[in-house]
mmCIF file of C-alpha atoms and ligand atoms in Angstrom:
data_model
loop_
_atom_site.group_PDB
_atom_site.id
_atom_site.type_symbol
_atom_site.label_atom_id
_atom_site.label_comp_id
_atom_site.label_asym_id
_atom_site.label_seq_id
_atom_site.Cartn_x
_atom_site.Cartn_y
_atom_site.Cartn_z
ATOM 1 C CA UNK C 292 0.000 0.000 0.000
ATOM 2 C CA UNK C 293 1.203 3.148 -0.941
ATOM 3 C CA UNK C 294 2.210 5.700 2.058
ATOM 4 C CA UNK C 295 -0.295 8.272 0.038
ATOM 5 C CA UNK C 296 -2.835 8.101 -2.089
ATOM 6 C CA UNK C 297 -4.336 11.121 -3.655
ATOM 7 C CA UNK C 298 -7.493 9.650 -5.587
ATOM 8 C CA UNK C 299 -9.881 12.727 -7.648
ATOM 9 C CA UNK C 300 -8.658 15.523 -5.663
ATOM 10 C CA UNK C 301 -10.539 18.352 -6.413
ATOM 11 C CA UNK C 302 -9.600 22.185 -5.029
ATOM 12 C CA UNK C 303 -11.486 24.934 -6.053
ATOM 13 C CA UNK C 304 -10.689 28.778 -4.886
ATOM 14 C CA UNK C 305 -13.949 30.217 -4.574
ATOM 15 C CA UNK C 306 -14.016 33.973 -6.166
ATOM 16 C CA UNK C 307 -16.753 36.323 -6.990
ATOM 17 C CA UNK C 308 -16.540 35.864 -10.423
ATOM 18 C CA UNK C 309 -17.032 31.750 -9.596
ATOM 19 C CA UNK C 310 -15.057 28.715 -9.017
ATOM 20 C CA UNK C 311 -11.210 28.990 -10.081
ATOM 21 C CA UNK C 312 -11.051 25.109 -10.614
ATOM 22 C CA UNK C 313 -6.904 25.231 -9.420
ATOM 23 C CA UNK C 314 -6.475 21.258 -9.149
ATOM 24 C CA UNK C 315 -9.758 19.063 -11.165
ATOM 25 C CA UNK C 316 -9.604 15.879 -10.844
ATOM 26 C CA UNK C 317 -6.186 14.637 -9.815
ATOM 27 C CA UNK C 318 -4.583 11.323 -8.566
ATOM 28 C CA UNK C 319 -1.286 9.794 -7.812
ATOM 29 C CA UNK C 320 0.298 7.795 -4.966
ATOM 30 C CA UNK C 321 3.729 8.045 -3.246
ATOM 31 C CA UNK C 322 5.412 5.081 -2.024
ATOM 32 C CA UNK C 323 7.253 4.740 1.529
ATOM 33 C CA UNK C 324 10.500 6.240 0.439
ATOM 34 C CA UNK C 325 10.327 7.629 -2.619
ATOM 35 C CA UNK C 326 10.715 11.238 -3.949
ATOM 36 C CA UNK C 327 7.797 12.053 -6.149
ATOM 37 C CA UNK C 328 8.039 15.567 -8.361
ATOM 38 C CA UNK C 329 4.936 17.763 -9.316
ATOM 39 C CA UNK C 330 6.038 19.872 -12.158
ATOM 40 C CA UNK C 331 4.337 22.034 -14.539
ATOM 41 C CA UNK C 332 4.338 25.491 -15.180
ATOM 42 C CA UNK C 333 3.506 28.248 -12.319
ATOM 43 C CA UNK C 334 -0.459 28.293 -11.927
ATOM 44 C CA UNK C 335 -0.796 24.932 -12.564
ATOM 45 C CA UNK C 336 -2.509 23.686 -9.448
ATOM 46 C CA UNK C 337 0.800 22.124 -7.643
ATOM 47 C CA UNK C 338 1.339 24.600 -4.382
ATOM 48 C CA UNK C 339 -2.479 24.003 -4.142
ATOM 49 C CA UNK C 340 -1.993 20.315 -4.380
ATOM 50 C CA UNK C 341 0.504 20.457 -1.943
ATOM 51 C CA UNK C 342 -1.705 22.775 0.589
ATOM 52 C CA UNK C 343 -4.613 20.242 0.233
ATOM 53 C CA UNK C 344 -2.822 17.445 1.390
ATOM 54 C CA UNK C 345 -1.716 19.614 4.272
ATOM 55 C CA UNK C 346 -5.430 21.476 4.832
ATOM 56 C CA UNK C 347 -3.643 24.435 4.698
ATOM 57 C CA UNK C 348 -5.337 25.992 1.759
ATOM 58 C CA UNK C 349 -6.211 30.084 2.424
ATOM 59 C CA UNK C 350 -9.895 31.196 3.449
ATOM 60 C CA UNK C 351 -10.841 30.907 -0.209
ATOM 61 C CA UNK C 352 -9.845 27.489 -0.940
ATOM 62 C CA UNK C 353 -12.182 24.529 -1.096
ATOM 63 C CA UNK C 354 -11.499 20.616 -1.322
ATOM 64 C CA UNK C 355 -14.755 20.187 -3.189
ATOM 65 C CA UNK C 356 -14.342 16.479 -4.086
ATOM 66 C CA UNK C 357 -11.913 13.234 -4.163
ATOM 67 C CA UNK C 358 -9.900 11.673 -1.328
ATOM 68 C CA UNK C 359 -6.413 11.683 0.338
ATOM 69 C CA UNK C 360 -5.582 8.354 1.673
ATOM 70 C CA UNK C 361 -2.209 8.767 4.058
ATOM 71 C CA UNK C 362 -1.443 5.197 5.814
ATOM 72 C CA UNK C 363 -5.148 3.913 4.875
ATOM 73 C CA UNK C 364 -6.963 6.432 6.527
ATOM 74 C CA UNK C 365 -8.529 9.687 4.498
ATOM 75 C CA UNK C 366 -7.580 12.464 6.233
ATOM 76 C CA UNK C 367 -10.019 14.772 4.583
ATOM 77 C CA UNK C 368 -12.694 12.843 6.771
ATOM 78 C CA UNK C 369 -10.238 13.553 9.777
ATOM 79 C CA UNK C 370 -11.364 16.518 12.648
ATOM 80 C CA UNK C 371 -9.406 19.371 12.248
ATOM 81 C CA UNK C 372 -8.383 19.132 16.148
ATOM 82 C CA UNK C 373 -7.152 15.415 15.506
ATOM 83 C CA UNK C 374 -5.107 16.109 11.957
ATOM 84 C CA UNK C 375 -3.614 19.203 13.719
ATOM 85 C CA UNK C 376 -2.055 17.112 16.687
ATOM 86 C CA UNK C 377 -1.796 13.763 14.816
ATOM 87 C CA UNK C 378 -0.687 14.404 11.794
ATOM 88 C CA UNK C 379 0.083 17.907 10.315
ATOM 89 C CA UNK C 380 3.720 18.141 11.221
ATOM 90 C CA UNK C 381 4.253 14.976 13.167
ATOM 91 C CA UNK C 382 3.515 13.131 9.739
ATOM 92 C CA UNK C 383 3.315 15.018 6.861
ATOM 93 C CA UNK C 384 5.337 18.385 6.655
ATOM 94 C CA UNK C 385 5.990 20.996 3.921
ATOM 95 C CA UNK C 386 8.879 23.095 3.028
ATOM 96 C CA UNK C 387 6.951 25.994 1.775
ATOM 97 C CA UNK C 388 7.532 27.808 -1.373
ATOM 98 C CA UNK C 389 9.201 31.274 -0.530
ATOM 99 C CA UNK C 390 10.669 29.815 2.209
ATOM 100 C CA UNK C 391 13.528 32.677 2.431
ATOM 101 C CA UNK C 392 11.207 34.852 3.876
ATOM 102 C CA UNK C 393 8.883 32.435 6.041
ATOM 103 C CA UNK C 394 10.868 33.001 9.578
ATOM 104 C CA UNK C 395 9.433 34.979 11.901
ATOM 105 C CA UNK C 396 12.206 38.440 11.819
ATOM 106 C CA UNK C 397 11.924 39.213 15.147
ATOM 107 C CA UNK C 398 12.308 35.830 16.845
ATOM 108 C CA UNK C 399 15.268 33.429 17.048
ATOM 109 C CA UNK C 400 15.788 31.045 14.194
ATOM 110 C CA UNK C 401 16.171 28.367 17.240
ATOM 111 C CA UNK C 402 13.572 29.727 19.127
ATOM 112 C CA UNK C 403 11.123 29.054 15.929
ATOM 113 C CA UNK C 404 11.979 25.454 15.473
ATOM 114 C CA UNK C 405 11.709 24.782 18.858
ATOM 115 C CA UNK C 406 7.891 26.021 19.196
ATOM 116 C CA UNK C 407 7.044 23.770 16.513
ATOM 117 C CA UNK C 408 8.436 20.957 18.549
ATOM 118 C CA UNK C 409 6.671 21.323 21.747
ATOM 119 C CA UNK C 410 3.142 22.418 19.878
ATOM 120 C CA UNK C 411 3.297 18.908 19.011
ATOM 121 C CA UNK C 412 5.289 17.062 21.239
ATOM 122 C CA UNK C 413 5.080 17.334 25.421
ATOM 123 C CA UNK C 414 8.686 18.236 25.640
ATOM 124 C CA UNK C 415 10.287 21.216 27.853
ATOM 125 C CA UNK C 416 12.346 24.106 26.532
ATOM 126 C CA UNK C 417 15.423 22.614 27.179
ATOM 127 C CA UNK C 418 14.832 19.105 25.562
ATOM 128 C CA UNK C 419 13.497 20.931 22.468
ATOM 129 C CA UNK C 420 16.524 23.592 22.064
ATOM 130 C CA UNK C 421 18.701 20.226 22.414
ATOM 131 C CA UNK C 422 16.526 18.764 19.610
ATOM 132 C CA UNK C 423 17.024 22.034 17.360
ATOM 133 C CA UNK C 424 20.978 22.146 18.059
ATOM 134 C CA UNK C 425 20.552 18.015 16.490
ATOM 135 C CA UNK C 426 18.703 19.168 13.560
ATOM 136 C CA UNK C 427 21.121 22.013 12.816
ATOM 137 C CA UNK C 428 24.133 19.715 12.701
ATOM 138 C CA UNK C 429 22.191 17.248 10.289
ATOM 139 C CA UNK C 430 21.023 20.078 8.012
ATOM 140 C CA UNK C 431 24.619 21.483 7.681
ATOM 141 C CA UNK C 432 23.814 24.484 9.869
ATOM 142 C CA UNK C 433 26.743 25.079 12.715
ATOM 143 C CA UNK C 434 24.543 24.419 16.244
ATOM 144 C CA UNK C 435 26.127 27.485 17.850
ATOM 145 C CA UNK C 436 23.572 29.602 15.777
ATOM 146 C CA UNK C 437 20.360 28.543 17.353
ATOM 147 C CA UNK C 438 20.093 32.052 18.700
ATOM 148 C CA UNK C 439 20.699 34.030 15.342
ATOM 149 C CA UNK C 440 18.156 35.908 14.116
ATOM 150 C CA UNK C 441 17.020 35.519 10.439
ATOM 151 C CA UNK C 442 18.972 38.492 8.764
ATOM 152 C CA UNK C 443 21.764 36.726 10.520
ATOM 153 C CA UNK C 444 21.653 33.465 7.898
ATOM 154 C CA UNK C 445 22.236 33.600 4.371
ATOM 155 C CA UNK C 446 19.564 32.707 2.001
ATOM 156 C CA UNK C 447 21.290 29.060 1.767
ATOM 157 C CA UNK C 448 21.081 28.752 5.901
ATOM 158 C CA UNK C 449 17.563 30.209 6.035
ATOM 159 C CA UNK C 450 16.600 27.395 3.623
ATOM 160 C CA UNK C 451 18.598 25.053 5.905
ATOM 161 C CA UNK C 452 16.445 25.971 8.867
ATOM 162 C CA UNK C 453 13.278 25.662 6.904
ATOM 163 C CA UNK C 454 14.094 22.317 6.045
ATOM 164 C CA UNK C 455 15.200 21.787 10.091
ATOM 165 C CA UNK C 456 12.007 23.186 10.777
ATOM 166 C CA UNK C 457 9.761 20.729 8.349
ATOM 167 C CA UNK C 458 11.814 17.690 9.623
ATOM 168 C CA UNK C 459 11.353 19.203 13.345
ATOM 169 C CA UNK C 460 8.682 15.989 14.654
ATOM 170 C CA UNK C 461 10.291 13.217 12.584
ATOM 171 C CA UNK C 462 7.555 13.559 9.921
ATOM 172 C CA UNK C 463 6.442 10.701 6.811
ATOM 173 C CA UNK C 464 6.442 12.343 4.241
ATOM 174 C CA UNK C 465 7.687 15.475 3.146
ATOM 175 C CA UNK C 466 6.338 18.385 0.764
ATOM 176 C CA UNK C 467 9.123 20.635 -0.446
ATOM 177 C CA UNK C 468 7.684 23.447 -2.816
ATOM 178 C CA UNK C 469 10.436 24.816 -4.576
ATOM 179 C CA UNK C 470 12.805 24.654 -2.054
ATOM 180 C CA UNK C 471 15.400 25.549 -4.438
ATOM 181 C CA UNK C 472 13.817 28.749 -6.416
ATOM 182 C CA UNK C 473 15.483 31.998 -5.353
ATOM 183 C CA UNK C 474 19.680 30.686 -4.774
ATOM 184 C CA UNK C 475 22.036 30.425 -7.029
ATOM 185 C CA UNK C 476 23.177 27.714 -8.599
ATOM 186 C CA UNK C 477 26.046 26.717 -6.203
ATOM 187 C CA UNK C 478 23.509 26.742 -3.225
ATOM 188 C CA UNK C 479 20.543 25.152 -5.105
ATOM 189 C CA UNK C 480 23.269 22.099 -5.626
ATOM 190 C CA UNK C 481 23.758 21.759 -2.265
ATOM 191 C CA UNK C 482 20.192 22.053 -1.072
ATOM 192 C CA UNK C 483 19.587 19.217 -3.420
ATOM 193 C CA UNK C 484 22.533 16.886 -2.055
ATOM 194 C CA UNK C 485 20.992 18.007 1.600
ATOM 195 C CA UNK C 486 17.542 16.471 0.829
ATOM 196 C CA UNK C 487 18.484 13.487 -1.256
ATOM 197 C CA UNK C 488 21.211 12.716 1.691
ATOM 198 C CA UNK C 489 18.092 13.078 4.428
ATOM 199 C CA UNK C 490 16.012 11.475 2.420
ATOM 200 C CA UNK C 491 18.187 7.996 2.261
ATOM 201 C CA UNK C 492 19.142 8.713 6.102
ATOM 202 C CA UNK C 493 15.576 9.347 7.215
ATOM 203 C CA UNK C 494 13.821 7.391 4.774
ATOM 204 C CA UNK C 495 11.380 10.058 3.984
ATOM 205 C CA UNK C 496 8.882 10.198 1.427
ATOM 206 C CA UNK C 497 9.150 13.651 -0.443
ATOM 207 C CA UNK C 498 6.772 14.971 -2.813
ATOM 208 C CA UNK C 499 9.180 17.652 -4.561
ATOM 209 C CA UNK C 500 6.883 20.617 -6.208
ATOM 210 C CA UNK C 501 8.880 22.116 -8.996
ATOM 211 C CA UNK C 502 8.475 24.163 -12.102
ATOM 212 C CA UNK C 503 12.139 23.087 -12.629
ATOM 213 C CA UNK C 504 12.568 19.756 -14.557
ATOM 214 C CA UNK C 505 16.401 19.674 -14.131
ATOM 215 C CA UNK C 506 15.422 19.487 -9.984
ATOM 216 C CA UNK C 507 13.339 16.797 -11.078
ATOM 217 C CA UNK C 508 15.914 14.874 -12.934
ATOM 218 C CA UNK C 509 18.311 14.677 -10.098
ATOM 219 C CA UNK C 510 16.153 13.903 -7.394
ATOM 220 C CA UNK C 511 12.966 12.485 -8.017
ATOM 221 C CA UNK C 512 12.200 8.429 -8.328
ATOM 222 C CA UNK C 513 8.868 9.133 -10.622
ATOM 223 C CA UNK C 514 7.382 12.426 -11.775
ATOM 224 C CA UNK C 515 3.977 13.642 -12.468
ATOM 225 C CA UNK C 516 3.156 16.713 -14.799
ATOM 226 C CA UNK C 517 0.413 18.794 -14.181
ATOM 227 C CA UNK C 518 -1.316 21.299 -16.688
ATOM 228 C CA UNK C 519 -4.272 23.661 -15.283
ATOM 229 C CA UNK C 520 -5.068 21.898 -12.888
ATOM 230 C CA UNK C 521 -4.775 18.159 -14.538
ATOM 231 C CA UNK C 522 -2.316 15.433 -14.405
ATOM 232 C CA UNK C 523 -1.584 15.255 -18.068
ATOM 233 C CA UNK C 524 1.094 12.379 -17.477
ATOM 234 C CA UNK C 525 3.167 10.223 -14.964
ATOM 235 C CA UNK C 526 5.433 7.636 -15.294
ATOM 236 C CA UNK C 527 9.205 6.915 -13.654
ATOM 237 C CA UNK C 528 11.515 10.074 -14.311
ATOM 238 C CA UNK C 529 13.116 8.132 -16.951
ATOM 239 C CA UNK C 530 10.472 6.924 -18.935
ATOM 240 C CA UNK C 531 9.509 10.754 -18.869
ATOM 241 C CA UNK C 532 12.815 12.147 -20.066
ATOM 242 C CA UNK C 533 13.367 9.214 -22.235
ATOM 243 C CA UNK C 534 10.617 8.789 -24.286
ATOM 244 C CA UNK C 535 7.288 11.797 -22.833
ATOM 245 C CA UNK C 536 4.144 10.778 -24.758
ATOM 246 C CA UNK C 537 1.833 13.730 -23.801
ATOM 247 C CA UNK C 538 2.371 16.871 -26.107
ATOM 248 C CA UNK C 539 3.098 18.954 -22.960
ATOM 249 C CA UNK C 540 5.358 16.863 -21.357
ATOM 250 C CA UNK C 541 7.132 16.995 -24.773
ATOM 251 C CA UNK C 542 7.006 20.751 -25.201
ATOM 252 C CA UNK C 543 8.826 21.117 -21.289
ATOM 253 C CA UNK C 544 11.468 18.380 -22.011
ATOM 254 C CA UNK C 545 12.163 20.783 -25.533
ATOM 255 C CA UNK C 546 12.522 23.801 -23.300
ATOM 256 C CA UNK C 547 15.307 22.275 -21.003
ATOM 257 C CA UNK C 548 18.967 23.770 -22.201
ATOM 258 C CA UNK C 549 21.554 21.173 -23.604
ATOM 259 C CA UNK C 550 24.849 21.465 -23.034
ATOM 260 C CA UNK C 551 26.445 19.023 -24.620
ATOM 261 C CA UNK C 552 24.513 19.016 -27.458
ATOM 262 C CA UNK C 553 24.719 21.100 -30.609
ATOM 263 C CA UNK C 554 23.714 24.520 -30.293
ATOM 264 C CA UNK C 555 19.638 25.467 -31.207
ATOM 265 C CA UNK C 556 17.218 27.256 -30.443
ATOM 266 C CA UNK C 557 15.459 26.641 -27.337
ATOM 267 C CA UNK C 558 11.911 25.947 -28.732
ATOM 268 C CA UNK C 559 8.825 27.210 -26.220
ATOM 269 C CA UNK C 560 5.210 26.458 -26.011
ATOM 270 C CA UNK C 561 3.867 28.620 -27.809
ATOM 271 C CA UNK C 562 0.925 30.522 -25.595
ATOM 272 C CA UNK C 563 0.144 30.662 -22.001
ATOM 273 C CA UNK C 564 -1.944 28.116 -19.567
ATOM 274 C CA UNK C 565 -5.952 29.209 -19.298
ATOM 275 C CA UNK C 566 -7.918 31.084 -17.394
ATOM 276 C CA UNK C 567 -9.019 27.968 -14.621
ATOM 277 C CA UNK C 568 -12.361 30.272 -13.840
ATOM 278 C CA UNK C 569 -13.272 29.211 -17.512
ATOM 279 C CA UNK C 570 -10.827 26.534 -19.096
ATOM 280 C CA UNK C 571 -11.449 25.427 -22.225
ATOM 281 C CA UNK C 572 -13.596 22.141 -23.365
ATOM 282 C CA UNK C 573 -12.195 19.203 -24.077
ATOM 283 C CA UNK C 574 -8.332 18.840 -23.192
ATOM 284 C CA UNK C 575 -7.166 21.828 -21.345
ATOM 285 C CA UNK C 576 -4.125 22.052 -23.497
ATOM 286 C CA UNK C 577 -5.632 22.066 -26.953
ATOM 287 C CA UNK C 578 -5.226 25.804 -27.745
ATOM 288 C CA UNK C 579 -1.425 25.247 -27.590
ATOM 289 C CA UNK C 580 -1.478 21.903 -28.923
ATOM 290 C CA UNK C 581 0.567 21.472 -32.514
ATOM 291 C CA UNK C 582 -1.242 18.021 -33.127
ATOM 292 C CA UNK C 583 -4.594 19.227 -31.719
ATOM 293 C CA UNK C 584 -8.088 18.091 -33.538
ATOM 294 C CA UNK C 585 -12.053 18.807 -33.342
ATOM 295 C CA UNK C 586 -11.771 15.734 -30.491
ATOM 296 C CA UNK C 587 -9.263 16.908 -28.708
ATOM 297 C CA UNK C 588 -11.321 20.874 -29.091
ATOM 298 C CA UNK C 589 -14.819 18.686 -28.264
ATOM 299 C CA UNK C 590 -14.150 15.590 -25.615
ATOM 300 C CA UNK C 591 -11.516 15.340 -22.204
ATOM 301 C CA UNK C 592 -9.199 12.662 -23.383
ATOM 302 C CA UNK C 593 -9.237 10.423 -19.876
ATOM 303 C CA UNK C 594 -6.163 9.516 -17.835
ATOM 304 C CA UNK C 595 -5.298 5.983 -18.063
ATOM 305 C CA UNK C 596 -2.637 3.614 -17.449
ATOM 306 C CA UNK C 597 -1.071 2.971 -21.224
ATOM 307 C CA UNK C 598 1.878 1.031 -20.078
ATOM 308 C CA UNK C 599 2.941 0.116 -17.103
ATOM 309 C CA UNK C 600 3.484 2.330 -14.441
ATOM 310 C CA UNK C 601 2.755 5.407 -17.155
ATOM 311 C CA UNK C 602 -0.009 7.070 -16.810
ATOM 312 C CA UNK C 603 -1.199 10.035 -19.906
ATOM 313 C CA UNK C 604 -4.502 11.856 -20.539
ATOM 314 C CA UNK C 605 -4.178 12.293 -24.337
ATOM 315 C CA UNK C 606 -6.459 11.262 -27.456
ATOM 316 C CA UNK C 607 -3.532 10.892 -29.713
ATOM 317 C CA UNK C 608 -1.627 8.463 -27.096
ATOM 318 C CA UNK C 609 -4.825 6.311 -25.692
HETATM 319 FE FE1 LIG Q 76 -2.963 17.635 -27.835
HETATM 320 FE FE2 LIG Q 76 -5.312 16.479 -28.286
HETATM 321 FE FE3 LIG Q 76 -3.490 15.232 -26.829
HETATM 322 FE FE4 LIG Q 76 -4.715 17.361 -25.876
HETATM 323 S S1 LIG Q 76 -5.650 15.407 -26.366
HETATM 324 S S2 LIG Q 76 -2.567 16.953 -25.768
HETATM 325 S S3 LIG Q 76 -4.940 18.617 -27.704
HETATM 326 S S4 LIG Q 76 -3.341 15.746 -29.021
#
């Protein structure tokens, strides 16, 4: 049994002008251990993906439909007071996106992990500073600097501590939304050699949320790629940079610089994503589609299984 199982999730942000249909429909599982990637362009429904499984969407936001299965049980059926003490944090933690700027400015980098600790756990002050000094040394952060304040840490440290702070109650499974966005490239590499390390040391499950596919590529064990507010195609991270059968999956994988290759031009998808209040009929991505037809403008192609382990929602594939 998979550790989570995301089955029809549907999250709709609920504006004036109507529904804003920001994830429609979407399943996947992640196994005990593995590091799944959401990628797609921004807007695509991922962060909200990642909040739902969390129940940390904003005011707005509305699970309207599906389930979230996390160690057999769906915790959308689960009292707020219970998932709170049971299992947001203690199991299932997120690294959130923007991260550089999440701590508190005015209160101890330390200090901040260390609440999280004992909202969950019954521990004292002492026992939970001792905790924090741990998690520093096994995020790469020197221990001595539990009592720096934020502007005190570089943007590499800060992300350090926010992925001290998400690994803070010994969770499952972890969301990391875009932990890398925002360093440079020297940083992002170590950030990346940080999780995959804690990962194999911890055993974690991740579910990495990236609009980066190169992230993907280095880290994740299987991949799903999302297009407003679909899955459009999953399959192992090498079946999708080997051989990508959906059109958008294709049109990403075209985007991605070579450098050992000859020199071209980098090709882009022509367009932009739609407007979720109103997407278009049939498949979401037909406007931008080259191989688009009166089908694809008329019926939802469905999302099946066409080899194993590969999922795609595409009429020209099924
Ligand atoms: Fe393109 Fe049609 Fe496939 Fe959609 S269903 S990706 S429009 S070929």
């Amino acid at each position: 049994m998979p550790l989570l199982e995301v089955k029809n999730l549907r999250t709709y942000y609920i504006t004036r002008a109507g529904p804003v249909r920001a994830v429609d429909g979407v399943s996947f599982f992640v196994e005990k251990g593995e590091v799944f990637g959401l990628a797609g362009e921004s807007g695509c429904g991922k962060t909200t993906a990642g909040l739902s499984i969390l129940r940390l969407l904003p005011r707005y936001g509305r699970i309207v439909g599906g389930e979230i299965i996390f160690d057999g049980v769906n915790i959308l059926e689960v009292r707020e007071s219970v998932f709170r003490r049971k299992y947001r944090w203690k199991r299932i933690s997120m690294v959130f996106q923007g991260a550089m700027n999440a701590l508190n400015p005015v209160f101890r980098v330390g200090e901040q992990i260390a609440e999280a600790i004992m909202l969950h756990e019954n521990v004292s002050k002492e026992e939970a500073m001792k905790r924090v000094k741990a998690l520093f040394e096994k995020v790469g952060i020197e221990p001595s600097r539990v009592d720096n304040y934020p502007h005190e840490f570089s943007g590499g440290m800060r992300q350090r501590a926010m992925i001290a702070l998400a690994l803070a109650c010994n969770p499952e499974l972890v969301i990391a939304d875009e932990p890398t966005t925002a360093l440079d490239v020297v940083i992002q590499g170590q950030i990346l050699d940080l999780l995959r390390k804690l990962r194999e040391e911890l055993d974690l499950s991740v579910i990495l949320i990236t609009h980066d596919l190169s992230t993907i590529a280095e880290l994740c064990n299987r991949v799903g790629i999302m297009y407003a507010g679909k899955l459009v195609e999953c399959a192992d991270v090498r079946s999708i940079f080997k051989d990508p059968l959906h059109p958008y999956t294709q049109g990403l994988i075209n985007a991605i610089p070579s450098i050992t290759g000859p020199k071209t031009r980098l090709r882009s998808i022509p367009g932009a994503p739609p407007d979720l209040l109103n997407p278009p009929r049939g498949c979401r991505f037909h406007p931008r589609c080259p191989y688009a037809t009166e089908k694809c403008r008329r019926e939802e192609p469905a999302y099946i299984e066409v080899r194993r382990g590969h999922w795609v929602a595409c009429h020209m594939v099924a």
